[in-house]
Amino acid sequence: MRPTVYNVNFLKFQDKPSCGSQRFNSLRSTMTIASNTNGNSTTTNVVTISNKTAFIACGILLMLLVAVFWEWFRRQVSWASHEPSDWGHTLIIPFVSGYFVWMKRDFILAKPLRPAWSGAIIIVVGVAWYMVCNVGPAGLAHHNIRSTGLGITLIGLGILLLGWRGMEYVWFPLFYMLIFAQTISERFMNLVTYRMQDISAKGAYVFLNLIGIQTDHVGNVLTIFRDGEPVQLNVAEACSGMRMLVAFLALGVAMAYVSLPKLWQQIMLVALGIPISIFVNVLRVASLGILGMFDQNFMSGEFHHMIGLIWLLPAFFSYLGARWVLSQFIIEVDETKAQSNAS
């Protein structure tokens, strides 16, 4: 007698084409049991899971995830809420990442999904690492280090539910969320912030003198003269533009992934986020200096943050312009190739 062989295909959506696209009505788990005693026989049992049941199951898993990592989520939401001009974008990133997955839904569900139990092992590793960060050495009790435990757990959850084939289309959205949906601590930010402060101060110094405003520059302090009276502007860490740079890198990666087909275009657009954010931040510091000539209260407090938010608009439109230029360039190149091939 040959041993019974189990061939399991899980989580297949029944689909019905509608208007050129697929609509998935129910979730199906298919188990095929092939046995051989006196002859060959094959039986197939199909278990249909409604969308409602699938959504309820996903909701329960989501609640469990939030419960286990509650302290991390609480800190992240608190920082983003108290510093919206710096880290408010971290609250939007998970929805952007979810949209990336939604874009790939037809590819993910094109074949039956095969959940992999190896994902459960990865989940255990992620939760264990998070617990070690909470109760272990003080050096591990760090927001960004704790986030690695959350990231490992999410990866394991994806592998457990979707299998390795389904995860092929989820890797990018997942890592995008893990990188940009968290506040970067001052310890890591300071590695770049001081250099950004220096660039912003020197750039504003050059710009103000070019437009005829007498300005001196010593370190990160600008001294602006109005009718012979000095007005000092300290380009502090908040004026370095580092947080604007992080937000623009997140925006650039999202725009590149959604709207540009070629890898070199995507790399170029993300890279352009660096000079655009630096240039706009120089203009922001210079505008604060000009306003400070009339009232020094303009250079601090809530008005200071409001100026930063206002300058995000021209920065955003500059980024859109860069994306448009890159997309037009590739069209022209493709047309040139088509004409040369035709001739």
Tab-separated table of C-alpha atoms in Angstrom:
chain	number	residue	atom	x	y	z
A	1	MET	CA	0.000	0.000	0.000
A	2	ARG	CA	1.380	3.387	-0.987
A	3	PRO	CA	1.204	6.125	1.627
A	4	THR	CA	-1.449	8.793	1.327
A	5	VAL	CA	-0.161	11.955	-0.366
A	6	TYR	CA	-1.571	15.348	0.528
A	7	ASN	CA	-1.468	18.172	-1.979
A	8	VAL	CA	-2.893	21.320	-0.449
A	9	ASN	CA	-3.829	24.517	-2.317
A	10	PHE	CA	-5.137	27.197	0.000
A	11	LEU	CA	-6.923	30.503	-0.395
A	12	LYS	CA	-8.079	30.708	-3.957
A	13	PHE	CA	-10.505	33.428	-4.957
A	14	GLN	CA	-13.404	32.475	-7.213
A	15	ASP	CA	-13.482	35.127	-9.857
A	16	LYS	CA	-15.920	36.388	-12.416
A	17	PRO	CA	-14.718	38.755	-15.109
A	18	SER	CA	-16.661	41.981	-15.318
A	19	CYS	CA	-15.978	44.910	-17.669
A	20	GLY	CA	-12.495	43.655	-18.451
A	21	SER	CA	-11.482	43.250	-14.789
A	22	GLN	CA	-11.818	40.512	-12.185
A	23	ARG	CA	-14.147	40.718	-9.235
A	24	PHE	CA	-13.509	38.285	-6.450
A	25	ASN	CA	-16.679	37.071	-4.760
A	26	SER	CA	-15.544	34.440	-2.298
A	27	LEU	CA	-12.451	32.942	-0.790
A	28	ARG	CA	-11.912	29.267	-1.458
A	29	SER	CA	-9.586	26.829	0.272
A	30	THR	CA	-8.966	23.762	-1.891
A	31	MET	CA	-7.591	20.500	-0.496
A	32	THR	CA	-6.847	17.607	-2.828
A	33	ILE	CA	-6.263	14.202	-1.228
A	34	ALA	CA	-4.775	11.554	-3.496
A	35	SER	CA	-4.630	8.007	-2.172
A	36	ASN	CA	-3.739	4.670	-3.704
A	37	THR	CA	-4.964	1.412	-2.232
A	38	ASN	CA	-6.170	-1.026	-4.895
A	39	GLY	CA	-6.228	1.681	-7.532
A	40	ASN	CA	-5.921	5.399	-8.140
A	41	SER	CA	-8.582	7.729	-6.853
A	42	THR	CA	-8.697	11.446	-6.343
A	43	THR	CA	-11.155	13.417	-4.269
A	44	THR	CA	-11.395	17.156	-3.952
A	45	ASN	CA	-12.983	19.006	-1.047
A	46	VAL	CA	-13.639	22.705	-1.549
A	47	VAL	CA	-14.278	24.935	1.441
A	48	THR	CA	-15.668	28.352	0.551
A	49	ILE	CA	-14.996	31.271	2.882
A	50	SER	CA	-17.095	34.373	2.353
A	51	ASN	CA	-15.548	37.803	2.052
A	52	LYS	CA	-17.188	38.755	5.346
A	53	THR	CA	-15.469	35.891	7.140
A	54	ALA	CA	-12.143	36.745	5.518
A	55	PHE	CA	-12.422	40.402	6.543
A	56	ILE	CA	-13.380	39.443	10.105
A	57	ALA	CA	-10.349	37.150	10.317
A	58	CYS	CA	-8.067	39.908	9.024
A	59	GLY	CA	-9.612	42.336	11.515
A	60	ILE	CA	-8.917	39.964	14.401
A	61	LEU	CA	-5.308	39.542	13.271
A	62	LEU	CA	-4.938	43.320	13.013
A	63	MET	CA	-6.278	43.815	16.543
A	64	LEU	CA	-3.888	41.179	17.876
A	65	LEU	CA	-0.994	42.896	16.105
A	66	VAL	CA	-1.893	46.284	17.597
A	67	ALA	CA	-2.323	44.726	21.053
A	68	VAL	CA	1.107	43.082	21.009
A	69	PHE	CA	2.888	46.185	19.668
A	70	TRP	CA	0.632	48.712	21.422
A	71	GLU	CA	3.431	50.675	23.071
A	72	TRP	CA	5.245	51.167	19.763
A	73	PHE	CA	2.081	52.319	17.979
A	74	ARG	CA	1.186	54.642	20.870
A	75	ARG	CA	4.581	56.360	20.776
A	76	GLN	CA	4.538	56.692	16.996
A	77	VAL	CA	1.067	58.255	16.867
A	78	SER	CA	1.958	60.568	19.759
A	79	TRP	CA	5.101	61.883	18.026
A	80	ALA	CA	3.332	62.320	14.710
A	81	SER	CA	0.441	64.166	16.381
A	82	HIS	CA	2.641	66.520	18.404
A	83	GLU	CA	5.029	67.263	15.512
A	84	PRO	CA	2.785	67.147	12.417
A	85	SER	CA	5.050	69.366	10.306
A	86	ASP	CA	7.942	66.949	10.881
A	87	TRP	CA	6.381	63.503	11.194
A	88	GLY	CA	2.723	63.843	10.222
A	89	HIS	CA	3.425	61.967	6.996
A	90	THR	CA	4.123	58.781	8.983
A	91	LEU	CA	0.379	58.466	9.642
A	92	ILE	CA	-0.357	58.490	5.907
A	93	ILE	CA	2.340	56.043	4.787
A	94	PRO	CA	0.464	52.850	5.880
A	95	PHE	CA	-2.492	53.837	3.675
A	96	VAL	CA	-0.140	54.533	0.755
A	97	SER	CA	1.451	51.130	1.283
A	98	GLY	CA	-1.988	49.519	1.351
A	99	TYR	CA	-2.775	51.196	-1.966
A	100	PHE	CA	0.385	49.666	-3.448
A	101	VAL	CA	-0.869	46.212	-2.441
A	102	TRP	CA	-4.322	46.980	-3.877
A	103	MET	CA	-2.702	47.893	-7.194
A	104	LYS	CA	-1.165	44.408	-7.368
A	105	ARG	CA	-4.264	42.500	-6.231
A	106	ASP	CA	-4.867	40.861	-9.634
A	107	PHE	CA	-1.288	39.554	-9.732
A	108	ILE	CA	-1.452	38.337	-6.134
A	109	LEU	CA	-4.703	36.455	-6.713
A	110	ALA	CA	-3.931	35.210	-10.224
A	111	LYS	CA	-3.074	31.779	-8.813
A	112	PRO	CA	-4.110	29.915	-5.672
A	113	LEU	CA	-2.241	31.203	-2.646
A	114	ARG	CA	-0.193	28.694	-0.682
A	115	PRO	CA	0.209	29.830	2.925
A	116	ALA	CA	3.603	28.872	4.332
A	117	TRP	CA	3.878	27.756	7.950
A	118	SER	CA	7.426	29.083	7.988
A	119	GLY	CA	5.760	32.475	8.396
A	120	ALA	CA	4.613	31.421	11.878
A	121	ILE	CA	8.234	30.852	12.892
A	122	ILE	CA	9.154	34.315	11.601
A	123	ILE	CA	6.260	35.822	13.588
A	124	VAL	CA	7.561	34.209	16.777
A	125	VAL	CA	11.045	35.605	16.085
A	126	GLY	CA	9.654	39.109	15.511
A	127	VAL	CA	7.543	39.134	18.681
A	128	ALA	CA	10.428	37.692	20.705
A	129	TRP	CA	12.806	40.396	19.445
A	130	TYR	CA	10.289	43.102	20.337
A	131	MET	CA	9.940	41.692	23.861
A	132	VAL	CA	13.718	41.569	24.268
A	133	CYS	CA	13.896	45.242	23.270
A	134	ASN	CA	11.303	46.072	25.936
A	135	VAL	CA	12.719	44.106	28.867
A	136	GLY	CA	16.333	43.601	27.804
A	137	PRO	CA	19.379	45.905	27.824
A	138	ALA	CA	18.694	49.644	27.843
A	139	GLY	CA	20.531	50.036	24.538
A	140	LEU	CA	17.802	48.033	22.801
A	141	ALA	CA	14.948	50.089	24.273
A	142	HIS	CA	14.877	52.318	21.236
A	143	HIS	CA	11.916	53.160	19.008
A	144	ASN	CA	13.673	52.344	15.737
A	145	ILE	CA	15.221	49.151	17.102
A	146	ARG	CA	11.842	48.018	18.413
A	147	SER	CA	10.382	48.618	14.969
A	148	THR	CA	12.533	45.810	13.562
A	149	GLY	CA	10.492	43.397	15.685
A	150	LEU	CA	7.294	44.797	14.190
A	151	GLY	CA	8.772	44.537	10.703
A	152	ILE	CA	9.822	40.907	11.149
A	153	THR	CA	6.362	40.075	12.481
A	154	LEU	CA	4.620	41.712	9.513
A	155	ILE	CA	6.845	39.800	7.101
A	156	GLY	CA	6.028	36.547	8.864
A	157	LEU	CA	2.320	37.353	8.827
A	158	GLY	CA	2.441	38.018	5.093
A	159	ILE	CA	4.241	34.745	4.399
A	160	LEU	CA	1.812	32.841	6.623
A	161	LEU	CA	-1.277	34.232	4.867
A	162	LEU	CA	-0.086	34.745	1.287
A	163	GLY	CA	2.767	32.288	0.922
A	164	TRP	CA	6.077	33.025	-0.749
A	165	ARG	CA	4.518	33.560	-4.191
A	166	GLY	CA	1.992	36.063	-2.915
A	167	MET	CA	4.703	37.906	-0.986
A	168	GLU	CA	6.511	38.558	-4.266
A	169	TYR	CA	4.179	41.522	-4.809
A	170	VAL	CA	4.085	42.653	-1.189
A	171	TRP	CA	7.788	43.035	-0.400
A	172	PHE	CA	8.067	46.590	-1.721
A	173	PRO	CA	4.914	48.004	-0.049
A	174	LEU	CA	5.917	46.346	3.208
A	175	PHE	CA	9.459	47.709	3.277
A	176	TYR	CA	8.204	51.124	2.139
A	177	MET	CA	5.949	51.231	5.183
A	178	LEU	CA	8.618	49.952	7.568
A	179	ILE	CA	11.111	52.599	6.442
A	180	PHE	CA	8.934	55.699	6.136
A	181	ALA	CA	6.070	55.093	8.601
A	182	GLN	CA	8.186	55.656	11.690
A	183	THR	CA	9.819	58.612	13.389
A	184	ILE	CA	13.589	58.605	13.033
A	185	SER	CA	15.219	59.302	16.380
A	186	GLU	CA	17.497	62.261	16.990
A	187	ARG	CA	20.397	59.863	17.501
A	188	PHE	CA	20.231	58.809	13.864
A	189	MET	CA	19.024	62.140	12.491
A	190	ASN	CA	21.974	64.037	13.960
A	191	LEU	CA	24.368	62.057	11.767
A	192	VAL	CA	23.114	64.158	8.833
A	193	THR	CA	21.320	67.089	10.473
A	194	TYR	CA	24.419	69.135	11.308
A	195	ARG	CA	25.615	69.041	7.726
A	196	MET	CA	22.148	70.030	6.512
A	197	GLN	CA	22.140	72.964	8.959
A	198	ASP	CA	25.401	74.225	7.507
A	199	ILE	CA	24.125	73.947	3.920
A	200	SER	CA	20.883	75.772	4.788
A	201	ALA	CA	22.711	78.599	6.584
A	202	LYS	CA	25.249	79.129	3.796
A	203	GLY	CA	22.596	78.921	1.095
A	204	ALA	CA	20.348	81.472	2.823
A	205	TYR	CA	23.371	83.749	3.356
A	206	VAL	CA	24.196	83.712	-0.360
A	207	PHE	CA	20.563	84.197	-1.408
A	208	LEU	CA	19.913	87.135	0.929
A	209	ASN	CA	23.042	88.957	-0.228
A	210	LEU	CA	22.136	88.310	-3.874
A	211	ILE	CA	18.787	90.060	-3.440
A	212	GLY	CA	20.460	93.022	-1.753
A	213	ILE	CA	19.929	92.274	1.945
A	214	GLN	CA	23.161	92.701	3.901
A	215	THR	CA	23.796	89.495	5.808
A	216	ASP	CA	26.708	88.096	7.791
A	217	HIS	CA	27.267	84.408	8.384
A	218	VAL	CA	29.068	82.896	11.380
A	219	GLY	CA	28.577	79.189	11.926
A	220	ASN	CA	24.845	78.482	11.805
A	221	VAL	CA	23.886	82.038	12.802
A	222	LEU	CA	22.824	84.613	10.209
A	223	THR	CA	22.994	88.301	11.098
A	224	ILE	CA	20.675	90.381	8.919
A	225	PHE	CA	20.989	94.174	8.957
A	226	ARG	CA	17.950	96.441	8.655
A	227	ASP	CA	18.744	100.168	8.748
A	228	GLY	CA	22.010	99.294	10.444
A	229	GLU	CA	20.285	97.267	13.176
A	230	PRO	CA	21.337	93.592	13.378
A	231	VAL	CA	18.739	90.830	13.490
A	232	GLN	CA	20.042	87.360	14.281
A	233	LEU	CA	18.583	84.155	12.887
A	234	ASN	CA	19.837	80.911	14.374
A	235	VAL	CA	19.542	78.050	11.884
A	236	ALA	CA	18.735	75.374	14.453
A	237	GLU	CA	18.112	71.668	13.938
A	238	ALA	CA	14.453	72.363	13.140
A	239	CYS	CA	15.600	74.525	10.215
A	240	SER	CA	18.036	71.979	8.833
A	241	GLY	CA	15.480	70.598	6.373
A	242	MET	CA	16.269	67.014	7.334
A	243	ARG	CA	12.655	66.211	8.135
A	244	MET	CA	11.529	67.765	4.864
A	245	LEU	CA	14.092	65.580	3.116
A	246	VAL	CA	12.685	62.422	4.729
A	247	ALA	CA	9.135	63.381	3.724
A	248	PHE	CA	10.218	64.105	0.163
A	249	LEU	CA	12.070	60.829	-0.152
A	250	ALA	CA	8.875	59.059	0.937
A	251	LEU	CA	6.894	61.063	-1.616
A	252	GLY	CA	9.458	60.444	-4.344
A	253	VAL	CA	9.502	56.690	-3.811
A	254	ALA	CA	5.683	56.578	-3.942
A	255	MET	CA	5.474	58.700	-7.100
A	256	ALA	CA	8.219	56.696	-8.797
A	257	TYR	CA	6.580	53.368	-7.980
A	258	VAL	CA	3.132	54.437	-9.196
A	259	SER	CA	3.824	56.630	-12.214
A	260	LEU	CA	7.207	55.809	-13.773
A	261	PRO	CA	7.778	52.485	-15.565
A	262	LYS	CA	11.565	52.487	-15.970
A	263	LEU	CA	13.981	51.780	-13.130
A	264	TRP	CA	16.327	54.611	-14.101
A	265	GLN	CA	13.385	57.042	-14.048
A	266	GLN	CA	12.419	55.901	-10.575
A	267	ILE	CA	15.976	56.276	-9.282
A	268	MET	CA	16.297	59.728	-10.842
A	269	LEU	CA	13.035	60.969	-9.326
A	270	VAL	CA	13.942	59.752	-5.845
A	271	ALA	CA	17.422	61.267	-6.161
A	272	LEU	CA	15.961	64.614	-7.269
A	273	GLY	CA	14.113	64.800	-3.970
A	274	ILE	CA	17.422	65.614	-2.249
A	275	PRO	CA	18.367	68.826	-4.153
A	276	ILE	CA	14.727	69.970	-4.342
A	277	SER	CA	14.216	69.679	-0.581
A	278	ILE	CA	17.564	71.373	0.144
A	279	PHE	CA	16.863	74.264	-2.243
A	280	VAL	CA	13.352	74.836	-0.888
A	281	ASN	CA	14.669	74.736	2.673
A	282	VAL	CA	17.241	77.415	1.796
A	283	LEU	CA	14.379	79.596	0.543
A	284	ARG	CA	12.443	78.841	3.734
A	285	VAL	CA	15.323	79.997	5.951
A	286	ALA	CA	15.810	83.096	3.804
A	287	SER	CA	12.095	83.958	4.027
A	288	LEU	CA	12.237	83.632	7.817
A	289	GLY	CA	15.176	86.033	7.829
A	290	ILE	CA	13.293	88.568	5.705
A	291	LEU	CA	10.206	88.375	7.921
A	292	GLY	CA	12.399	88.631	11.017
A	293	MET	CA	13.574	92.043	9.848
A	294	PHE	CA	10.069	93.337	10.591
A	295	ASP	CA	9.216	91.237	13.643
A	296	GLN	CA	11.549	88.740	15.297
A	297	ASN	CA	8.546	86.761	16.563
A	298	PHE	CA	8.110	85.543	12.989
A	299	MET	CA	11.304	83.490	13.358
A	300	SER	CA	10.026	81.261	16.157
A	301	GLY	CA	6.931	79.572	17.523
A	302	GLU	CA	3.880	78.525	15.563
A	303	PHE	CA	4.517	80.993	12.747
A	304	HIS	CA	7.886	79.345	12.150
A	305	HIS	CA	6.153	75.978	11.661
A	306	MET	CA	3.477	77.537	9.458
A	307	ILE	CA	6.139	78.933	7.115
A	308	GLY	CA	7.580	75.444	6.822
A	309	LEU	CA	4.192	74.032	5.826
A	310	ILE	CA	3.635	76.808	3.273
A	311	TRP	CA	6.946	76.066	1.569
A	312	LEU	CA	5.926	72.429	1.148
A	313	LEU	CA	3.529	73.481	-1.627
A	314	PRO	CA	6.127	74.890	-4.067
A	315	ALA	CA	8.396	71.983	-3.177
A	316	PHE	CA	5.631	69.529	-4.039
A	317	PHE	CA	4.867	71.216	-7.363
A	318	SER	CA	8.589	71.262	-8.183
A	319	TYR	CA	8.624	67.530	-7.611
A	320	LEU	CA	5.609	67.085	-9.879
A	321	GLY	CA	7.432	69.092	-12.538
A	322	ALA	CA	10.482	66.842	-12.240
A	323	ARG	CA	8.279	63.761	-12.620
A	324	TRP	CA	6.633	65.254	-15.717
A	325	VAL	CA	10.011	66.025	-17.318
A	326	LEU	CA	11.209	62.464	-16.715
A	327	SER	CA	8.017	60.964	-18.148
A	328	GLN	CA	8.181	63.187	-21.251
A	329	PHE	CA	11.808	62.323	-21.845
A	330	ILE	CA	11.158	58.599	-21.989
A	331	ILE	CA	8.245	59.138	-24.396
A	332	GLU	CA	10.514	61.059	-26.733
A	333	VAL	CA	13.166	58.357	-26.516
A	334	ASP	CA	10.593	55.642	-27.269
A	335	GLU	CA	9.260	57.597	-30.258
A	336	THR	CA	12.798	58.075	-31.592
A	337	LYS	CA	13.443	54.334	-31.336
A	338	ALA	CA	10.155	53.575	-33.092
A	339	GLN	CA	10.993	55.925	-35.956
A	340	SER	CA	14.489	54.460	-36.367
A	341	ASN	CA	13.102	50.913	-36.397
A	342	ALA	CA	10.482	51.880	-38.995
A	343	SER	CA	13.118	53.354	-41.286
